Amino acid sequence: MLALRPNCECCDRDLPPESRDAMICTFECTFCADCAAGILSGTCPNCAGELVRRPVRTAASLARHPASTTRVVKAGGCGSQTGLTG
Ligand SMILES: [Zn+2]
Ligand SMILES: [Zn+2]
């Protein structure tokens, strides 16, 4: 079952469970659509896996299986593959 992380690892944007802008890899590294399509070019920066749109969990399912509230942010952000932290 997906944890449904609440934010983008790159820009920390909120990605609620009903969001259709959430993108995940097979390990559920979670990013917003802008970061996934932009700076990440569709590839997870953590595991080099494919990023696909996260399925939306219905309200009924959320009531039984709440989404994660643990925010995960990638150390140093996703600004550069050379490790630029700004
Ligand atoms: Zn983002
Ligand atoms: Zn990943």
mmCIF file of N, CA and C and ligand atoms in Angstrom:
data_model
loop_
_atom_site.group_PDB
_atom_site.id
_atom_site.type_symbol
_atom_site.label_atom_id
_atom_site.label_comp_id
_atom_site.label_asym_id
_atom_site.label_seq_id
_atom_site.Cartn_x
_atom_site.Cartn_y
_atom_site.Cartn_z
ATOM 1 N N MET A 1 0.838 -1.197 0.000
ATOM 2 C CA MET A 1 0.000 0.000 0.000
ATOM 3 C C MET A 1 0.874 1.249 0.000
ATOM 4 N N LEU A 2 0.494 2.216 -0.761
ATOM 5 C CA LEU A 2 1.266 3.455 -0.848
ATOM 6 C C LEU A 2 1.155 4.260 0.444
ATOM 7 N N ALA A 3 2.269 4.865 0.834
ATOM 8 C CA ALA A 3 2.253 5.727 2.016
ATOM 9 C C ALA A 3 1.525 7.035 1.731
ATOM 10 N N LEU A 4 1.569 7.471 0.479
ATOM 11 C CA LEU A 4 0.985 8.757 0.081
ATOM 12 C C LEU A 4 1.651 9.911 0.833
ATOM 13 N N ARG A 5 2.923 10.097 0.577
ATOM 14 C CA ARG A 5 3.659 11.184 1.228
ATOM 15 C C ARG A 5 3.038 12.537 0.891
ATOM 16 N N PRO A 6 3.122 13.470 1.854
ATOM 17 C CA PRO A 6 2.345 14.707 1.729
ATOM 18 C C PRO A 6 3.029 15.840 0.970
ATOM 19 N N ASN A 7 4.240 15.595 0.450
ATOM 20 C CA ASN A 7 4.939 16.732 -0.166
ATOM 21 C C ASN A 7 5.918 16.270 -1.229
ATOM 22 N N CYS A 8 6.369 17.247 -2.025
ATOM 23 C CA CYS A 8 7.390 17.008 -3.041
ATOM 24 C C CYS A 8 8.771 17.017 -2.378
ATOM 25 N N GLU A 9 9.592 16.014 -2.680
ATOM 26 C CA GLU A 9 10.927 15.937 -2.072
ATOM 27 C C GLU A 9 11.835 17.066 -2.551
ATOM 28 N N CYS A 10 11.534 17.624 -3.706
ATOM 29 C CA CYS A 10 12.388 18.676 -4.250
ATOM 30 C C CYS A 10 12.021 20.051 -3.721
ATOM 31 N N CYS A 11 10.761 20.449 -3.891
ATOM 32 C CA CYS A 11 10.376 21.827 -3.604
ATOM 33 C C CYS A 11 9.469 21.925 -2.383
ATOM 34 N N ASP A 12 9.174 20.779 -1.757
ATOM 35 C CA ASP A 12 8.367 20.740 -0.536
ATOM 36 C C ASP A 12 6.940 21.237 -0.757
ATOM 37 N N ARG A 13 6.506 21.230 -1.996
ATOM 38 C CA ARG A 13 5.118 21.602 -2.275
ATOM 39 C C ARG A 13 4.166 20.553 -1.677
ATOM 40 N N ASP A 14 3.039 21.003 -1.187
ATOM 41 C CA ASP A 14 2.053 20.067 -0.651
ATOM 42 C C ASP A 14 1.460 19.210 -1.773
ATOM 43 N N LEU A 15 1.399 17.906 -1.524
ATOM 44 C CA LEU A 15 0.802 16.983 -2.481
ATOM 45 C C LEU A 15 -0.208 16.102 -1.734
ATOM 46 N N PRO A 16 -1.406 16.632 -1.524
ATOM 47 C CA PRO A 16 -2.413 15.870 -0.785
ATOM 48 C C PRO A 16 -2.812 14.599 -1.537
ATOM 49 N N PRO A 17 -3.406 13.645 -0.816
ATOM 50 C CA PRO A 17 -3.702 12.350 -1.432
ATOM 51 C C PRO A 17 -4.581 12.446 -2.663
ATOM 52 N N GLU A 18 -5.394 13.516 -2.748
ATOM 53 C CA GLU A 18 -6.280 13.647 -3.895
ATOM 54 C C GLU A 18 -5.620 14.385 -5.065
ATOM 55 N N SER A 19 -4.363 14.809 -4.848
ATOM 56 C CA SER A 19 -3.683 15.550 -5.898
ATOM 57 C C SER A 19 -3.380 14.674 -7.107
ATOM 58 N N ARG A 20 -3.595 15.234 -8.279
ATOM 59 C CA ARG A 20 -3.236 14.532 -9.507
ATOM 60 C C ARG A 20 -1.904 15.037 -10.058
ATOM 61 N N ASP A 21 -1.212 15.836 -9.257
ATOM 62 C CA ASP A 21 0.097 16.356 -9.656
ATOM 63 C C ASP A 21 1.233 15.646 -8.938
ATOM 64 N N ALA A 22 0.930 14.557 -8.225
ATOM 65 C CA ALA A 22 1.964 13.829 -7.493
ATOM 66 C C ALA A 22 2.558 12.741 -8.384
ATOM 67 N N MET A 23 3.893 12.674 -8.391
ATOM 68 C CA MET A 23 4.593 11.670 -9.189
ATOM 69 C C MET A 23 5.470 10.846 -8.249
ATOM 70 N N ILE A 24 5.497 9.534 -8.451
ATOM 71 C CA ILE A 24 6.284 8.662 -7.573
ATOM 72 C C ILE A 24 7.119 7.682 -8.392
ATOM 73 N N CYS A 25 8.200 7.166 -7.750
ATOM 74 C CA CYS A 25 8.967 6.072 -8.333
ATOM 75 C C CYS A 25 8.567 4.779 -7.634
ATOM 76 N N THR A 26 9.237 3.709 -7.972
ATOM 77 C CA THR A 26 8.862 2.409 -7.418
ATOM 78 C C THR A 26 9.101 2.339 -5.919
ATOM 79 N N PHE A 27 10.006 3.183 -5.391
ATOM 80 C CA PHE A 27 10.239 3.233 -3.952
ATOM 81 C C PHE A 27 9.393 4.303 -3.273
ATOM 82 N N GLU A 28 8.533 4.915 -4.038
ATOM 83 C CA GLU A 28 7.645 5.964 -3.588
ATOM 84 C C GLU A 28 8.377 7.231 -3.178
ATOM 85 N N CYS A 29 9.527 7.491 -3.756
ATOM 86 C CA CYS A 29 10.054 8.848 -3.717
ATOM 87 C C CYS A 29 9.003 9.699 -4.414
ATOM 88 N N THR A 30 8.652 10.839 -3.823
ATOM 89 C CA THR A 30 7.477 11.581 -4.262
ATOM 90 C C THR A 30 7.843 12.991 -4.698
ATOM 91 N N PHE A 31 7.346 13.382 -5.859
ATOM 92 C CA PHE A 31 7.662 14.693 -6.418
ATOM 93 C C PHE A 31 6.419 15.288 -7.050
ATOM 94 N N CYS A 32 6.421 16.617 -7.189
ATOM 95 C CA CYS A 32 5.317 17.248 -7.890
ATOM 96 C C CYS A 32 5.533 17.109 -9.399
ATOM 97 N N ALA A 33 4.472 17.336 -10.147
ATOM 98 C CA ALA A 33 4.544 17.161 -11.590
ATOM 99 C C ALA A 33 5.534 18.137 -12.223
ATOM 100 N N ASP A 34 5.611 19.341 -11.672
ATOM 101 C CA ASP A 34 6.524 20.335 -12.233
ATOM 102 C C ASP A 34 7.975 19.893 -12.095
ATOM 103 N N CYS A 35 8.353 19.425 -10.909
ATOM 104 C CA CYS A 35 9.717 18.964 -10.701
ATOM 105 C C CYS A 35 9.991 17.700 -11.514
ATOM 106 N N ALA A 36 9.022 16.784 -11.543
ATOM 107 C CA ALA A 36 9.218 15.523 -12.255
ATOM 108 C C ALA A 36 9.445 15.755 -13.745
ATOM 109 N N ALA A 37 8.625 16.652 -14.312
ATOM 110 C CA ALA A 37 8.735 16.892 -15.752
ATOM 111 C C ALA A 37 9.850 17.880 -16.069
ATOM 112 N N GLY A 38 10.195 18.710 -15.077
ATOM 113 C CA GLY A 38 11.207 19.732 -15.311
ATOM 114 C C GLY A 38 12.590 19.264 -14.981
ATOM 115 N N ILE A 39 13.050 19.619 -13.791
ATOM 116 C CA ILE A 39 14.444 19.395 -13.432
ATOM 117 C C ILE A 39 14.798 17.902 -13.369
ATOM 118 N N LEU A 40 13.816 17.054 -13.114
ATOM 119 C CA LEU A 40 14.105 15.624 -12.971
ATOM 120 C C LEU A 40 13.980 14.858 -14.287
ATOM 121 N N SER A 41 13.338 15.457 -15.274
ATOM 122 C CA SER A 41 13.181 14.832 -16.590
ATOM 123 C C SER A 41 12.576 13.429 -16.490
ATOM 124 N N GLY A 42 11.642 13.253 -15.547
ATOM 125 C CA GLY A 42 10.932 11.985 -15.461
ATOM 126 C C GLY A 42 11.686 10.870 -14.771
ATOM 127 N N THR A 43 12.838 11.182 -14.190
ATOM 128 C CA THR A 43 13.652 10.156 -13.534
ATOM 129 C C THR A 43 13.873 10.510 -12.069
ATOM 130 N N CYS A 44 13.695 9.553 -11.186
ATOM 131 C CA CYS A 44 13.910 9.783 -9.772
ATOM 132 C C CYS A 44 15.378 10.077 -9.493
ATOM 133 N N PRO A 45 15.679 11.158 -8.775
ATOM 134 C CA PRO A 45 17.076 11.506 -8.494
ATOM 135 C C PRO A 45 17.695 10.623 -7.411
ATOM 136 N N ASN A 46 16.883 9.888 -6.696
ATOM 137 C CA ASN A 46 17.390 9.033 -5.621
ATOM 138 C C ASN A 46 17.777 7.645 -6.124
ATOM 139 N N CYS A 47 16.970 7.084 -7.005
ATOM 140 C CA CYS A 47 17.186 5.692 -7.417
ATOM 141 C C CYS A 47 17.237 5.543 -8.933
ATOM 142 N N ALA A 48 17.117 6.648 -9.664
ATOM 143 C CA ALA A 48 17.144 6.636 -11.133
ATOM 144 C C ALA A 48 15.968 5.871 -11.725
ATOM 145 N N GLY A 49 14.934 5.678 -10.916
ATOM 146 C CA GLY A 49 13.759 4.962 -11.390
ATOM 147 C C GLY A 49 12.798 5.876 -12.146
ATOM 148 N N GLU A 50 11.852 5.240 -12.814
ATOM 149 C CA GLU A 50 10.851 5.951 -13.594
ATOM 150 C C GLU A 50 9.826 6.603 -12.672
ATOM 151 N N LEU A 51 9.477 7.844 -12.977
ATOM 152 C CA LEU A 51 8.441 8.538 -12.220
ATOM 153 C C LEU A 51 7.117 8.454 -12.967
ATOM 154 N N VAL A 52 6.096 8.004 -12.257
ATOM 155 C CA VAL A 52 4.760 7.900 -12.838
ATOM 156 C C VAL A 52 3.766 8.587 -11.911
ATOM 157 N N ARG A 53 2.600 8.925 -12.450
ATOM 158 C CA ARG A 53 1.630 9.629 -11.640
ATOM 159 C C ARG A 53 1.107 8.730 -10.517
ATOM 160 N N ARG A 54 1.036 9.301 -9.321
ATOM 161 C CA ARG A 54 0.543 8.549 -8.180
ATOM 162 C C ARG A 54 -0.970 8.387 -8.274
ATOM 163 N N PRO A 55 -1.456 7.180 -8.106
ATOM 164 C CA PRO A 55 -2.916 7.001 -8.149
ATOM 165 C C PRO A 55 -3.587 7.728 -7.005
ATOM 166 N N VAL A 56 -4.765 8.273 -7.275
ATOM 167 C CA VAL A 56 -5.527 8.976 -6.247
ATOM 168 C C VAL A 56 -6.288 7.954 -5.414
ATOM 169 N N ARG A 57 -6.174 8.102 -4.094
ATOM 170 C CA ARG A 57 -6.930 7.236 -3.189
ATOM 171 C C ARG A 57 -8.266 7.896 -2.895
ATOM 172 N N THR A 58 -9.319 7.145 -2.995
ATOM 173 C CA THR A 58 -10.639 7.727 -2.789
ATOM 174 C C THR A 58 -10.855 8.083 -1.325
ATOM 175 N N ALA A 59 -11.784 8.973 -1.076
ATOM 176 C CA ALA A 59 -12.068 9.423 0.287
ATOM 177 C C ALA A 59 -12.464 8.252 1.178
ATOM 178 N N ALA A 60 -13.215 7.320 0.639
ATOM 179 C CA ALA A 60 -13.639 6.164 1.424
ATOM 180 C C ALA A 60 -12.430 5.327 1.844
ATOM 181 N N SER A 61 -11.495 5.167 0.922
ATOM 182 C CA SER A 61 -10.297 4.400 1.255
ATOM 183 C C SER A 61 -9.396 5.155 2.211
ATOM 184 N N LEU A 62 -9.342 6.480 2.047
ATOM 185 C CA LEU A 62 -8.530 7.291 2.951
ATOM 186 C C LEU A 62 -9.028 7.200 4.389
ATOM 187 N N ALA A 63 -10.316 7.068 4.553
ATOM 188 C CA ALA A 63 -10.880 6.968 5.893
ATOM 189 C C ALA A 63 -10.379 5.704 6.586
ATOM 190 N N ARG A 64 -10.213 4.644 5.814
ATOM 191 C CA ARG A 64 -9.750 3.379 6.389
ATOM 192 C C ARG A 64 -8.224 3.294 6.404
ATOM 193 N N HIS A 65 -7.595 3.929 5.416
ATOM 194 C CA HIS A 65 -6.141 3.857 5.277
ATOM 195 C C HIS A 65 -5.598 5.260 5.055
ATOM 196 N N PRO A 66 -5.420 6.023 6.142
ATOM 197 C CA PRO A 66 -5.005 7.430 6.005
ATOM 198 C C PRO A 66 -3.638 7.564 5.332
ATOM 199 N N ALA A 67 -3.465 8.711 4.687
ATOM 200 C CA ALA A 67 -2.197 8.999 4.030
ATOM 201 C C ALA A 67 -1.134 9.344 5.065
ATOM 202 N N SER A 68 0.128 9.137 4.679
ATOM 203 C CA SER A 68 1.250 9.501 5.535
ATOM 204 C C SER A 68 1.268 11.008 5.771
ATOM 205 N N THR A 69 1.701 11.399 6.972
ATOM 206 C CA THR A 69 1.885 12.822 7.262
ATOM 207 C C THR A 69 3.367 13.136 7.459
ATOM 208 N N THR A 70 4.222 12.166 7.189
ATOM 209 C CA THR A 70 5.662 12.349 7.355
ATOM 210 C C THR A 70 6.254 12.991 6.115
ATOM 211 N N ARG A 71 6.714 14.231 6.275
ATOM 212 C CA ARG A 71 7.269 14.944 5.138
ATOM 213 C C ARG A 71 8.699 14.481 4.877
ATOM 214 N N VAL A 72 8.994 14.188 3.627
ATOM 215 C CA VAL A 72 10.334 13.786 3.222
ATOM 216 C C VAL A 72 10.847 14.814 2.228
ATOM 217 N N VAL A 73 12.003 15.400 2.530
ATOM 218 C CA VAL A 73 12.606 16.380 1.631
ATOM 219 C C VAL A 73 14.017 15.921 1.308
ATOM 220 N N LYS A 74 14.357 15.936 0.046
ATOM 221 C CA LYS A 74 15.667 15.478 -0.391
ATOM 222 C C LYS A 74 16.757 16.416 0.115
ATOM 223 N N ALA A 75 17.763 15.864 0.780
ATOM 224 C CA ALA A 75 18.849 16.676 1.313
ATOM 225 C C ALA A 75 19.542 17.433 0.193
ATOM 226 N N GLY A 76 19.648 18.750 0.371
ATOM 227 C CA GLY A 76 20.301 19.552 -0.655
ATOM 228 C C GLY A 76 19.403 19.887 -1.829
ATOM 229 N N GLY A 77 18.158 19.415 -1.802
ATOM 230 C CA GLY A 77 17.238 19.706 -2.877
ATOM 231 C C GLY A 77 17.580 18.977 -4.151
ATOM 232 N N CYS A 78 16.957 19.399 -5.257
ATOM 233 C CA CYS A 78 17.141 18.723 -6.536
ATOM 234 C C CYS A 78 17.704 19.694 -7.556
ATOM 235 N N GLY A 79 18.411 20.725 -7.089
ATOM 236 C CA GLY A 79 18.830 21.798 -7.973
ATOM 237 C C GLY A 79 19.851 21.391 -9.008
ATOM 238 N N SER A 80 20.677 20.408 -8.703
ATOM 239 C CA SER A 80 21.741 20.071 -9.630
ATOM 240 C C SER A 80 22.273 18.675 -9.348
ATOM 241 N N GLN A 81 22.664 17.970 -10.392
ATOM 242 C CA GLN A 81 23.252 16.649 -10.197
ATOM 243 C C GLN A 81 24.678 16.746 -9.689
ATOM 244 N N THR A 82 25.248 17.944 -9.699
ATOM 245 C CA THR A 82 26.595 18.117 -9.225
ATOM 246 C C THR A 82 26.620 18.494 -7.743
ATOM 247 N N GLY A 83 25.431 18.568 -7.135
ATOM 248 C CA GLY A 83 25.366 18.803 -5.714
ATOM 249 C C GLY A 83 25.281 20.253 -5.319
ATOM 250 N N LEU A 84 24.902 21.117 -6.234
ATOM 251 C CA LEU A 84 24.751 22.528 -5.905
ATOM 252 C C LEU A 84 23.646 22.695 -4.876
ATOM 253 N N THR A 85 23.969 23.321 -3.765
ATOM 254 C CA THR A 85 22.993 23.480 -2.704
ATOM 255 C C THR A 85 22.534 24.927 -2.557
ATOM 256 N N GLY A 86 23.177 25.851 -3.182
ATOM 257 C CA GLY A 86 22.754 27.230 -3.164
ATOM 258 C C GLY A 86 23.242 28.007 -1.990
HETATM 259 ZN ZN ZN B 1 8.363 19.875 -6.629
HETATM 260 ZN ZN ZN B 2 13.260 6.770 -6.219
#
